[in-house]
Short mmCIF file of C-alpha atoms in Angstrom, two decimals:
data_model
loop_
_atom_site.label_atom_id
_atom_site.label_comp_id
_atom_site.label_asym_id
_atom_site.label_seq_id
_atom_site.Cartn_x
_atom_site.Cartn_y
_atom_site.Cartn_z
CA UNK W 101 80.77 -77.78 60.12
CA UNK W 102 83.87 -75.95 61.42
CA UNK W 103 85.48 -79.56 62.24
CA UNK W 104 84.50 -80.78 58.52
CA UNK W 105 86.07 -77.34 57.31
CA UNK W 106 89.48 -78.58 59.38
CA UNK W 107 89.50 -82.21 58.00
CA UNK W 108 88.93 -80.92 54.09
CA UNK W 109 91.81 -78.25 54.97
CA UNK W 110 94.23 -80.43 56.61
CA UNK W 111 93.82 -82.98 53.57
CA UNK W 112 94.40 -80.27 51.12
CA UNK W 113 97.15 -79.36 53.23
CA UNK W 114 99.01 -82.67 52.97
CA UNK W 115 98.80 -82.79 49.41
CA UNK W 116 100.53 -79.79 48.89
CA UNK W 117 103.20 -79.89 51.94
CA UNK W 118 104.25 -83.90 50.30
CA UNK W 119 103.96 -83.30 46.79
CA UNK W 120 104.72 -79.58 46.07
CA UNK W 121 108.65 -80.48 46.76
CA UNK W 122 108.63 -84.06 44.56
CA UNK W 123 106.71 -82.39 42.17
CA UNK W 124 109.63 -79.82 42.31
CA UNK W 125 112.37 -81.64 42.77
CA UNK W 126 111.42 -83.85 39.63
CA UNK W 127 111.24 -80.57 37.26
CA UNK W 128 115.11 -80.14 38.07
CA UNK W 129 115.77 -83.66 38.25
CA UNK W 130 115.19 -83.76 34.54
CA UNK W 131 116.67 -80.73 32.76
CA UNK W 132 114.71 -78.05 34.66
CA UNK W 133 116.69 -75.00 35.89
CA UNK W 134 114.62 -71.67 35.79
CA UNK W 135 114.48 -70.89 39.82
CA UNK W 136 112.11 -68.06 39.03
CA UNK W 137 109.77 -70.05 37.21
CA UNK W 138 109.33 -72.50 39.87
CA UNK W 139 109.23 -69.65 42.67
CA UNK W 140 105.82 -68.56 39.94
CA UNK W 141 104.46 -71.97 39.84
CA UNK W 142 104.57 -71.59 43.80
CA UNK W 143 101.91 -69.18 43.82
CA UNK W 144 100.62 -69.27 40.15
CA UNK W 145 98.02 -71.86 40.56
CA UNK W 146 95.43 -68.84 42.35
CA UNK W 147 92.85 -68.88 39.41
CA UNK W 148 91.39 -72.21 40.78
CA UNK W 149 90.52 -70.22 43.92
CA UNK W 150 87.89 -68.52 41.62
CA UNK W 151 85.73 -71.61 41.83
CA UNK W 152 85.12 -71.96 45.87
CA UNK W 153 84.46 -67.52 45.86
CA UNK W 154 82.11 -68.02 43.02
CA UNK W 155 80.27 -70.98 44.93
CA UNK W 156 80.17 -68.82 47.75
CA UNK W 157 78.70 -65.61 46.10
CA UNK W 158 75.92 -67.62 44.50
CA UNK W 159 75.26 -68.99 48.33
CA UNK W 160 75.03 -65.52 49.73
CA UNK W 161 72.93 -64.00 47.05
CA UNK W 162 70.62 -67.14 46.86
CA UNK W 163 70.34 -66.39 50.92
CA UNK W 164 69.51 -62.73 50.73
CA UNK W 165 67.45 -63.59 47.78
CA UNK W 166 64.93 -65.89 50.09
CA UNK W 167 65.40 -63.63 52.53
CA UNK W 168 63.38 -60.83 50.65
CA UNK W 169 66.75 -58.80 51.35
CA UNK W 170 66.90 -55.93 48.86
CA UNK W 171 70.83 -55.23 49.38
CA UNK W 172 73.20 -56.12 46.69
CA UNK W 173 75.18 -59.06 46.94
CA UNK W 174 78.85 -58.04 47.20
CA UNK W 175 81.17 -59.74 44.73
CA UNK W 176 84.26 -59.63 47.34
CA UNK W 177 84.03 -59.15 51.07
CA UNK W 178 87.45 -57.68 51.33
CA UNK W 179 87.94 -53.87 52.76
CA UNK W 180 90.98 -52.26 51.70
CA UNK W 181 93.35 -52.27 54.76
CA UNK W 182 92.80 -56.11 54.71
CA UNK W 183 93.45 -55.49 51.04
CA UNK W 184 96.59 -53.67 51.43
CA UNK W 185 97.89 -55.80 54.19
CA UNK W 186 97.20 -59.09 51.86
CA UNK W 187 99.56 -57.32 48.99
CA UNK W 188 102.40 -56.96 51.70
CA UNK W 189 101.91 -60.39 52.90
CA UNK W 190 102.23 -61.77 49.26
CA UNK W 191 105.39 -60.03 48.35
CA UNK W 192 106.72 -61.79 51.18
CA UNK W 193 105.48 -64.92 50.44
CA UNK W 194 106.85 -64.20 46.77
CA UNK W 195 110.57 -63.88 47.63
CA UNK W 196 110.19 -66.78 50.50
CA UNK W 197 108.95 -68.96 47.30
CA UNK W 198 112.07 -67.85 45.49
CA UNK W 199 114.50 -68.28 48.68
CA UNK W 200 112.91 -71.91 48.98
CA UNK W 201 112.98 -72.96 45.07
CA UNK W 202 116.52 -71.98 45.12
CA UNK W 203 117.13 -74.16 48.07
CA UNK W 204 115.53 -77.17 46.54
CA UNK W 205 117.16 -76.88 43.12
CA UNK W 206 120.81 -77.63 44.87
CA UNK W 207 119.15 -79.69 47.74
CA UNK W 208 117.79 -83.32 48.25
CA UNK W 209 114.05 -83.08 48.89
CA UNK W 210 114.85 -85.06 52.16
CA UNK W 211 117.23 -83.19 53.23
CA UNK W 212 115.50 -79.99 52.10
CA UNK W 213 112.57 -80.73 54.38
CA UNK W 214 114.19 -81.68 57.36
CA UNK W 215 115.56 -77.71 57.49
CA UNK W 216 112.04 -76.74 56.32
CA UNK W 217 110.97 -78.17 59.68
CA UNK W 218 112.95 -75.99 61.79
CA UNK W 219 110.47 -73.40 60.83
CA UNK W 220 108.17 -74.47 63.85
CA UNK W 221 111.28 -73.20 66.13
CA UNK W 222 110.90 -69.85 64.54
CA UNK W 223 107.25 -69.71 64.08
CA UNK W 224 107.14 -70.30 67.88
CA UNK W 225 109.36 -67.41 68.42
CA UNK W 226 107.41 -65.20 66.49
CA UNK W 227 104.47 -65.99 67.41
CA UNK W 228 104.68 -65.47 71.12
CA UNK W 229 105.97 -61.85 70.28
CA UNK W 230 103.44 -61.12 67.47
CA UNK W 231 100.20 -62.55 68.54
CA UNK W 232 101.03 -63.60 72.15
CA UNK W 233 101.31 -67.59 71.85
CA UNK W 234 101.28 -69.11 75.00
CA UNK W 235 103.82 -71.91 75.96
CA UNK W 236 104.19 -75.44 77.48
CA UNK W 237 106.98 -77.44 78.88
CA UNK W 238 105.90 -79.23 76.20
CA UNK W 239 106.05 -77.14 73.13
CA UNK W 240 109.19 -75.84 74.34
CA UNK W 241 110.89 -79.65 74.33
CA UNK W 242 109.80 -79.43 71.16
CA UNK W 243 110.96 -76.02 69.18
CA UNK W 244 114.75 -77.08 70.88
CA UNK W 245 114.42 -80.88 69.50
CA UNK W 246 113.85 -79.27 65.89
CA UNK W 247 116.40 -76.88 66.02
CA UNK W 248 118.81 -79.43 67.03
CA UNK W 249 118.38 -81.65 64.41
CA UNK W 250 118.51 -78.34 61.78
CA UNK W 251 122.26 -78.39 63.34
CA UNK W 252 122.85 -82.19 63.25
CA UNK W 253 122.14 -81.80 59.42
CA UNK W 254 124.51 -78.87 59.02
CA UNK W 255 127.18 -80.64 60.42
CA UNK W 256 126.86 -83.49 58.18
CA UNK W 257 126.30 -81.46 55.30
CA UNK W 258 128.66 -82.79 52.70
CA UNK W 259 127.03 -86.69 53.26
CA UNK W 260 124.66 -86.25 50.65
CA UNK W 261 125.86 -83.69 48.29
CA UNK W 262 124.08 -85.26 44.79
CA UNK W 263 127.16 -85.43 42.73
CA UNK W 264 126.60 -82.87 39.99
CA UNK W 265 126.46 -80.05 42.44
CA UNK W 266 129.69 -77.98 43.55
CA UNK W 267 130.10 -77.83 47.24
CA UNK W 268 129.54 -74.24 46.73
CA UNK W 269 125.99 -74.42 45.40
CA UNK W 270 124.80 -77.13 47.87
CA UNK W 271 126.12 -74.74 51.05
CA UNK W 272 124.35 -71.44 49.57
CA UNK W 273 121.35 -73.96 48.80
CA UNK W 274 121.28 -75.12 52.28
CA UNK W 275 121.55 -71.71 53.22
CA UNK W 276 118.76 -70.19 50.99
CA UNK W 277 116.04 -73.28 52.70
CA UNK W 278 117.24 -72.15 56.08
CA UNK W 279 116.55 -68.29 55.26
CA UNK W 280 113.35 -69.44 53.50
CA UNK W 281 112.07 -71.48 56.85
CA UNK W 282 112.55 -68.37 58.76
CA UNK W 283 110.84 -65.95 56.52
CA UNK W 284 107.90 -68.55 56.72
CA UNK W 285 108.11 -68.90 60.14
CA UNK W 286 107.27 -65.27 60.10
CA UNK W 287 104.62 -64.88 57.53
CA UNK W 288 102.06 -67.53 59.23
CA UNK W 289 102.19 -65.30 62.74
CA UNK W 290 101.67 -62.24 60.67
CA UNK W 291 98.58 -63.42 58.78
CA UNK W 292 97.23 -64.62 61.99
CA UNK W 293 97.98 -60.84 63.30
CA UNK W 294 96.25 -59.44 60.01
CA UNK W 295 93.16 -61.62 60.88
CA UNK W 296 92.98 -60.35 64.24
CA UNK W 297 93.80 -56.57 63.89
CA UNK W 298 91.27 -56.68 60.64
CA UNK W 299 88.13 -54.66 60.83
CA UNK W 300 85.81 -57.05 59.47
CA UNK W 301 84.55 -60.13 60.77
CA UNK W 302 86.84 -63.05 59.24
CA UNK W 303 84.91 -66.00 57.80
CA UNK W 304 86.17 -68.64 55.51
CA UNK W 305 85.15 -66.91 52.37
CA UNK W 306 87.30 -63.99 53.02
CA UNK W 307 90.11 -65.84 53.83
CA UNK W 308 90.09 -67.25 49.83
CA UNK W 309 90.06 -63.86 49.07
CA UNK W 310 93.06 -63.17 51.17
CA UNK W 311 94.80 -66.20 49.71
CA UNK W 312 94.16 -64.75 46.23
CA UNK W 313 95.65 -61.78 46.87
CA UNK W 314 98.18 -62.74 48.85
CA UNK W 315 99.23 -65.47 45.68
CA UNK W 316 98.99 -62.58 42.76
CA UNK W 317 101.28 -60.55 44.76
CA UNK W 318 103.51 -62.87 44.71
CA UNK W 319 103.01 -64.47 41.59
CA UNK W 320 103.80 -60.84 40.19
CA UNK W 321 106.71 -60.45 42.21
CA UNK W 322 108.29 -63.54 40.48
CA UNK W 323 106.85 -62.73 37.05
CA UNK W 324 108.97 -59.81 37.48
CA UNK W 325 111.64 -61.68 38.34
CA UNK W 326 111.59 -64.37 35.51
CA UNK W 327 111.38 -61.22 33.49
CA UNK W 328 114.66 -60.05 34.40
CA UNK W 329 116.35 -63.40 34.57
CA UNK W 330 114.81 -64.17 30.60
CA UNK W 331 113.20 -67.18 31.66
CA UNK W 332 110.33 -66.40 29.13
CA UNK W 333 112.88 -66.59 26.36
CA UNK W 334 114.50 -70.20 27.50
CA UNK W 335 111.30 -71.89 28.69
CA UNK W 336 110.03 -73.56 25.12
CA UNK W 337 113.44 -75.11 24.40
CA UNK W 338 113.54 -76.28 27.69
CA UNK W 339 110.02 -77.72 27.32
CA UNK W 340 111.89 -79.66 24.19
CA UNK W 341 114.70 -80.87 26.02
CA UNK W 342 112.85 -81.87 28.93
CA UNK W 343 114.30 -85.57 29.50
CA UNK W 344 111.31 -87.56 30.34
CA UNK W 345 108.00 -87.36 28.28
CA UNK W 346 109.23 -83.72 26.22
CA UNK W 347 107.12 -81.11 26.12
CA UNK W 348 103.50 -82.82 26.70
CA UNK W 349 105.21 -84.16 29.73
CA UNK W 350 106.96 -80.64 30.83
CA UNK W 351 103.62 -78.87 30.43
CA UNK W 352 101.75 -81.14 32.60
CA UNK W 353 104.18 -81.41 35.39
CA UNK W 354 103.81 -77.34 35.13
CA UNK W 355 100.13 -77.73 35.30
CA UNK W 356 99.81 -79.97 38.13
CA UNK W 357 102.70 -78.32 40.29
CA UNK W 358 100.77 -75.36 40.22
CA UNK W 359 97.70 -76.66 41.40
CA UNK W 360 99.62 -78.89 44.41
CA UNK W 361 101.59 -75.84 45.84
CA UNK W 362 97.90 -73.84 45.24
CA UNK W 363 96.81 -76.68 47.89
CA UNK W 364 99.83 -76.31 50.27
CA UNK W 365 99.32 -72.40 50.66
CA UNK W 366 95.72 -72.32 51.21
CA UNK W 367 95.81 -75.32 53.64
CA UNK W 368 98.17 -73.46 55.51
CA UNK W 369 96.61 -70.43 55.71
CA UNK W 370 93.28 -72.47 56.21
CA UNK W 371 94.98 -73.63 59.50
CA UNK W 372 95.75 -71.28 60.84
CA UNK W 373 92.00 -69.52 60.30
CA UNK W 374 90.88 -72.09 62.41
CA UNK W 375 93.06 -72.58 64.94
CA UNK W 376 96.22 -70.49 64.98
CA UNK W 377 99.76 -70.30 62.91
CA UNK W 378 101.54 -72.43 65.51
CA UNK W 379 99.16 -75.42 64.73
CA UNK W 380 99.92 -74.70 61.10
CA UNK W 381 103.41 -74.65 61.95
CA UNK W 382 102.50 -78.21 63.58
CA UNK W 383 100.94 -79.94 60.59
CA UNK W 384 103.71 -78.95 58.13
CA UNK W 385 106.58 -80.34 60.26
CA UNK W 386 104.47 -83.47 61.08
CA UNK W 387 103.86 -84.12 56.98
CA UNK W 388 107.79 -83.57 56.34
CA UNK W 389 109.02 -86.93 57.65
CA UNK W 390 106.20 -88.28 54.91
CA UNK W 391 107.87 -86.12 52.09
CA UNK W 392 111.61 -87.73 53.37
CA UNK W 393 110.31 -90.94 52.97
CA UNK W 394 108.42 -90.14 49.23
CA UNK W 395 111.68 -88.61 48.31
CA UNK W 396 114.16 -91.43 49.43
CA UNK W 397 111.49 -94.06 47.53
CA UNK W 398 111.26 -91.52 44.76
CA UNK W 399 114.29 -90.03 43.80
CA UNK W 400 116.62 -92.92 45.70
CA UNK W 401 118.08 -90.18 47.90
CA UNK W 402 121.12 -91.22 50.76
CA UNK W 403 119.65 -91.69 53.70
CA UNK W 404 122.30 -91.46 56.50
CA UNK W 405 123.07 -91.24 60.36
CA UNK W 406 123.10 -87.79 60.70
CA UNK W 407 119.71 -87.53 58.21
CA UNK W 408 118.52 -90.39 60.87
CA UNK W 409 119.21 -88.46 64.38
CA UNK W 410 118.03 -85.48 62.77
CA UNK W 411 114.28 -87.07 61.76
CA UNK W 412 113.92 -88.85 64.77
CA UNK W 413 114.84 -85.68 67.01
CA UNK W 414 112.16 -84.36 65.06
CA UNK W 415 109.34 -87.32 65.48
CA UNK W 416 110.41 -86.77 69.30
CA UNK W 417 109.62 -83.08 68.48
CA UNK W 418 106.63 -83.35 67.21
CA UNK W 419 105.16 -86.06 69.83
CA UNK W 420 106.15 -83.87 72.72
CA UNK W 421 104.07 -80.90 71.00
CA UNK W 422 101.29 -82.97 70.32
CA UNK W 423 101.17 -84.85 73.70
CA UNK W 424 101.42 -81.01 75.33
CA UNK W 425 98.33 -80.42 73.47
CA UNK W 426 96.30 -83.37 74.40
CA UNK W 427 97.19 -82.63 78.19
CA UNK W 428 95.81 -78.94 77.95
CA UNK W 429 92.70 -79.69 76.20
CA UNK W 430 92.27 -82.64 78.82
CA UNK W 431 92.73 -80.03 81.44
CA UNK W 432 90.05 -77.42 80.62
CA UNK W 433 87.70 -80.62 79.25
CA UNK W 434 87.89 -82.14 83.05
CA UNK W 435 87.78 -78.64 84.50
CA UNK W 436 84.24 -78.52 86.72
CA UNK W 437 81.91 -75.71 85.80
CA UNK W 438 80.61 -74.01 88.83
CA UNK W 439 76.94 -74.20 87.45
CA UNK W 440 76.89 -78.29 87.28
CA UNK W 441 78.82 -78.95 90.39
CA UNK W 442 77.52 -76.17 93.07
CA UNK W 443 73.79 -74.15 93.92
CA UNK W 444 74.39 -70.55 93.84
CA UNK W 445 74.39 -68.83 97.31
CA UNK W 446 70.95 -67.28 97.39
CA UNK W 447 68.06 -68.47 95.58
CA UNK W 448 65.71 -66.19 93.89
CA UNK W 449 62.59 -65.92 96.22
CA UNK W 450 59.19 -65.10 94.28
CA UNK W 451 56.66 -63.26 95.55
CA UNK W 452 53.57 -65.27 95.06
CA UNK W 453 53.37 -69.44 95.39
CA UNK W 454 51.48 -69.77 92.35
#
């Protein structure tokens, strides 16, 4: 069941990780330019979370039902430090969607997710402090082949500029998506903390809840923010202006970026409830090099040297994690357990033959 769980997860997962930035990138592509609003479409999509924690509340009730069990079904599992903790996680995740929406708005999706995929250096970092991550040879070829190719792409930075942006805006953009990988790289380690330190047992249920929470947070937190910027005010004309398909169009690219990025956060949350942040880490850098290739196909971005050496550093990144992954498991799979290969010392000696 639990490897069925991972396969749904990590499909769910790619959905969101390759189509949350197109999706993105095409709103501002065509007359889009509210940063806050796409920061809320990040995390706005929550409400279809409702359906799975609904499905799972008539499961439990029909169980204690044939059990004869008298107790009242609980609606939501959640205790309130989980609770709490969930809210703090969100308004994280709230101004790391604004950070990375900003980024992408002055950024090539390509280029965008190559510095995205430095996030697995950090994550690494963090999560040997926070939750004790152990390290390979390996892993650590790895987190030093991403960050170098974060740096190869800084110091071709100007190569592909799109041509409507100031040099100002792309270098603050390119900061924002760097700022926005580490605060990322951050928030996966500390939900994996939260999910250890909690007082409840954590099942897949709960962790919905914990995605809902965490994603009204931080919807809020940019509601707020669109507030203050007056996005509600500019929105409808924008809907009119919008250059492909008007306002039916606008509306449903709205509708269906919501739901991808819904998809992208609960995948990666999903990941790392069933195996740990660093593999979620893992499986967003490996679905990047997808999303450069959609976006150069896509949006006909440049695709140059430095772009090159950085993605293949990373492909070499990513094989030398996953290859230092296949040689533990292989290690503790061929590893002989003493009670198939040797007799105990003494045997137990009964006291009658019969």
């Amino acid at each position: 069941m639990k490897n069925g769980l991972i396969i749904i997860i990590c499909i769910i997962l790619a959905i969101g990780t390759c189509g949350g930035p197109l999706l993105t990138r095409l709103y501002y592509n065509n007359g889009g330019k509210r940063i806050w609003f796409m920061s809320f479409l990040s995390t706005a999509g929550f409400p279809i979370i409702l359906i799975p924690l609904f499905i799972s509340f008539l499961s439990r009730r029909s169980s204690n039902l044939s059990r004869n069990n008298a107790a009242k079904t609980e609606l939501f599992l959640m205790e309130t430090p989980l609770f709490i903790a969930s809210i703090v996680i969100g308004l994280l995740t709230g101004l790391d969607n604004y950070l990375y929406s900003y980024g992408l708005a002055f950024l090539p999706v390509s280029t965008s997710s190559l510095i995205i995929g430095a996030q697995l250096a950090f994550n690494a970092l963090f999560a040997f402090f926070m939750v004790k991550q152990k390290f390979t040879p390996f892993s650590i070829n790895a987190v030093v082949l991403l960050t170098v190719g974060t740096g190869i792409l800084a110091l071709h930075s100007n190569g592909d500029k799109p041509a409507n942006e100031s040099h100002k805006d792309y270098v603050l953009g390119f900061l924002m998506t760097v700022i926005a990988a580490v605060l990322y790289a951050f928030i996966l380690p500390l939900v994996e903390l939260t999910y250890k330190k909690a007082r409840q047992e954590i099942t897949f249920p709960l962790v919905l809840e914990i995605q809902m929470v965490m994603c009204i947070a931080a919807t809020f937190f940019c509601l707020v923010g669109m507030f203050i910027n007056g996005d509600f005010k500019v929105i409808p004309k924008e809907a009119k202006e919008f250059k492909i398909g008007g306002s039916v169009f606008y509306y449903a690219l709205i509708v269906i970026t919501g739901i991808v990025w819904q998809g992208f956060f609960l995948g990666a949350i999903g990941i790392v409830f069933c195996a740990s942040s660093l593999a979620s880490a893992v499986l967003i850098s490996v679905l990047l090099p997808v999303t450069e290739v959609l976006a150069i196909v896509c949006f006909r971005e440049k695709f140059q040297a430095g772009k090159g050496v950085a993605l293949l550093l990373s492909l070499w990144g990513f094989v030398s994690y996953f290859y230092g992954e296949f040689k533990s498991g292989k290690k503790i799979l061929d590893k002989p357990h003493p009670s198939e290969t040797e007799l105990p010392s003494t045997l137990p000696v009964s006291d009658s033959i019969a």
